[in-house]
Amino acid sequence: MDALLTAVYDESLSDERIRDTSAPARRRLIDSLWSILDPVASVTDARAVWDSVFSAFIGPSASDQSRAGYLVLEREALQRIEAWLAILEAEGALKPGDNAARARFLLTVVDGLSIERALAASGSRIEGERATLAFAVDAVFGNAAPA
């Protein structure tokens, strides 16, 4: 099951954009993170996805095996984001740092945006979501405005 879930995740999250050095590093990271959100672009889709996630992985009928499946998906997402950050570090575009912590932060923001999308009362929040994602990326790059 781990191998199957890993293969599905590898197929759905390409490294192609992060490796496109014709675009600025910040833009590439935002676009790569956005690719995690993109499949659930509508409020309806986001609700369906989160309903499935909760039912399958943490609902009362969820099995230990399905819960373990979620941990595989989470691990794969974190490893993919860490790999993206390592690519940017190797290019010299990102200062060396704790990529595991950075990845955890960025995935938390992406997860939060997807839940917020599912809970949206109406309409699209894409512009605000992209601004939030850009703010998180700026924080990772050390460019966030002081509070």
Protein backbone atom coordinates (compact mmCIF):
# COMPACT_ATOMS: atom_id res chain seq x y z
CA MET A 1 0.00 0.00 0.00
CA ASP A 2 2.86 2.39 0.84
CA ALA A 3 4.41 1.83 -2.58
CA LEU A 4 1.11 2.41 -4.37
CA LEU A 5 0.35 5.61 -2.45
CA THR A 6 3.90 6.84 -3.03
CA ALA A 7 3.61 6.20 -6.77
CA VAL A 8 0.28 8.04 -6.93
CA TYR A 9 1.78 10.99 -5.07
CA ASP A 10 4.88 11.06 -7.28
CA GLU A 11 2.68 11.14 -10.36
CA SER A 12 0.44 13.92 -9.05
CA LEU A 13 3.20 16.25 -7.79
CA SER A 14 5.80 16.83 -10.44
CA ASP A 15 9.19 18.47 -9.86
CA GLU A 16 9.00 19.98 -13.33
CA ARG A 17 7.99 23.51 -12.27
CA ILE A 18 10.51 23.84 -9.43
CA ARG A 19 13.31 22.91 -11.85
CA ASP A 20 12.33 25.57 -14.43
CA THR A 21 15.11 28.06 -13.79
CA SER A 22 13.70 30.47 -16.38
CA ALA A 23 11.30 31.65 -13.64
CA PRO A 24 12.24 33.23 -10.29
CA ALA A 25 12.68 30.76 -7.42
CA ARG A 26 9.93 32.34 -5.32
CA ARG A 27 7.42 32.01 -8.19
CA ARG A 28 8.43 28.39 -8.82
CA LEU A 29 7.89 27.47 -5.18
CA ILE A 30 4.49 29.19 -5.07
CA ASP A 31 3.45 27.43 -8.27
CA SER A 32 4.65 24.07 -6.99
CA LEU A 33 2.76 24.47 -3.72
CA TRP A 34 -0.26 25.69 -5.64
CA SER A 35 -0.23 22.39 -7.56
CA ILE A 36 -1.22 20.69 -4.30
CA LEU A 37 -4.31 22.93 -4.01
CA ASP A 38 -5.21 23.06 -7.68
CA PRO A 39 -7.05 19.72 -7.95
CA VAL A 40 -9.67 20.98 -5.48
CA ALA A 41 -10.28 24.39 -7.01
CA SER A 42 -13.96 24.71 -6.20
CA VAL A 43 -15.66 24.88 -2.82
CA THR A 44 -17.71 21.82 -3.77
CA ASP A 45 -14.61 19.82 -4.74
CA ALA A 46 -12.79 20.87 -1.58
CA ARG A 47 -15.73 19.83 0.58
CA ALA A 48 -15.92 16.46 -1.14
CA VAL A 49 -12.20 15.87 -0.70
CA TRP A 50 -12.18 16.80 2.99
CA ASP A 51 -15.33 14.78 3.62
CA SER A 52 -13.56 11.79 2.06
CA VAL A 53 -10.37 12.45 4.01
CA PHE A 54 -12.17 12.63 7.33
CA SER A 55 -14.33 9.60 6.59
CA ALA A 56 -11.49 7.46 5.32
CA PHE A 57 -8.73 8.44 7.70
CA ILE A 58 -10.14 9.69 11.00
CA GLY A 59 -13.86 8.91 10.97
CA PRO A 60 -15.37 6.30 13.27
CA SER A 61 -15.23 3.64 10.56
CA ALA A 62 -11.59 4.35 9.62
CA SER A 63 -9.30 1.39 10.01
CA ASP A 64 -5.76 1.40 11.31
CA GLN A 65 -4.65 0.55 7.77
CA SER A 66 -6.39 3.60 6.32
CA ARG A 67 -4.91 5.82 9.04
CA ALA A 68 -1.49 4.46 8.11
CA GLY A 69 -2.27 5.33 4.49
CA TYR A 70 -2.81 8.94 5.46
CA LEU A 71 0.55 9.03 7.19
CA VAL A 72 2.14 7.81 3.96
CA LEU A 73 0.47 10.61 2.00
CA GLU A 74 1.56 13.18 4.57
CA ARG A 75 5.13 11.86 4.56
CA GLU A 76 5.25 11.99 0.77
CA ALA A 77 3.96 15.57 0.72
CA LEU A 78 6.57 16.65 3.26
CA GLN A 79 9.37 14.88 1.41
CA ARG A 80 8.32 16.45 -1.88
CA ILE A 81 8.27 19.96 -0.41
CA GLU A 82 11.63 19.33 1.30
CA ALA A 83 13.04 18.23 -2.07
CA TRP A 84 11.74 21.42 -3.69
CA LEU A 85 13.42 23.48 -0.97
CA ALA A 86 16.66 21.53 -1.38
CA ILE A 87 16.63 22.28 -5.11
CA LEU A 88 16.28 26.00 -4.38
CA GLU A 89 19.06 25.80 -1.76
CA ALA A 90 21.36 24.05 -4.23
CA GLU A 91 20.73 26.86 -6.72
CA GLY A 92 21.64 29.42 -4.06
CA ALA A 93 18.16 30.94 -4.26
CA LEU A 94 17.25 29.90 -0.71
CA LYS A 95 19.46 30.30 2.33
CA PRO A 96 20.49 27.02 3.95
CA GLY A 97 18.18 26.07 6.77
CA ASP A 98 15.96 23.45 8.32
CA ASN A 99 14.03 22.26 5.29
CA ALA A 100 12.03 19.77 7.36
CA ALA A 101 10.65 22.61 9.49
CA ARG A 102 10.11 24.80 6.43
CA ALA A 103 8.25 21.99 4.67
CA ARG A 104 6.06 21.35 7.72
CA PHE A 105 5.20 25.07 7.86
CA LEU A 106 4.39 25.27 4.14
CA LEU A 107 2.29 22.08 4.19
CA THR A 108 0.38 23.39 7.21
CA VAL A 109 -0.42 26.56 5.25
CA VAL A 110 -1.51 24.53 2.20
CA ASP A 111 -3.66 22.25 4.36
CA GLY A 112 -5.20 25.26 6.07
CA LEU A 113 -6.00 26.88 2.74
CA SER A 114 -7.65 23.71 1.48
CA ILE A 115 -9.78 23.42 4.63
CA GLU A 116 -10.65 27.11 4.43
CA ARG A 117 -11.71 26.55 0.82
CA ALA A 118 -13.97 23.68 1.90
CA LEU A 119 -15.56 25.83 4.58
CA ALA A 120 -16.05 28.88 2.33
CA ALA A 121 -19.59 30.17 2.46
CA SER A 122 -19.63 31.08 -1.21
CA GLY A 123 -17.56 31.99 -4.20
CA SER A 124 -13.91 31.65 -4.97
CA ARG A 125 -11.16 32.79 -2.65
CA ILE A 126 -8.35 32.10 -5.11
CA GLU A 127 -6.82 35.59 -5.00
CA GLY A 128 -6.67 35.63 -1.21
CA GLU A 129 -5.36 32.08 -1.12
CA ARG A 130 -2.53 32.93 -3.50
CA ALA A 131 -1.66 35.97 -1.38
CA THR A 132 -1.54 33.81 1.75
CA LEU A 133 0.62 31.23 0.00
CA ALA A 134 2.94 33.98 -1.26
CA PHE A 135 3.23 35.35 2.29
CA ALA A 136 4.20 31.88 3.58
CA VAL A 137 6.81 31.49 0.82
CA ASP A 138 8.18 34.95 1.64
CA ALA A 139 8.55 33.84 5.26
CA VAL A 140 10.55 30.79 4.15
CA PHE A 141 12.74 33.01 1.98
CA GLY A 142 13.18 35.40 4.91
CA ASN A 143 11.33 38.24 3.19
CA ALA A 144 8.24 38.49 5.38
CA ALA A 145 7.47 41.92 6.75
CA PRO A 146 8.01 42.24 10.50
CA ALA A 147 4.86 42.16 12.62
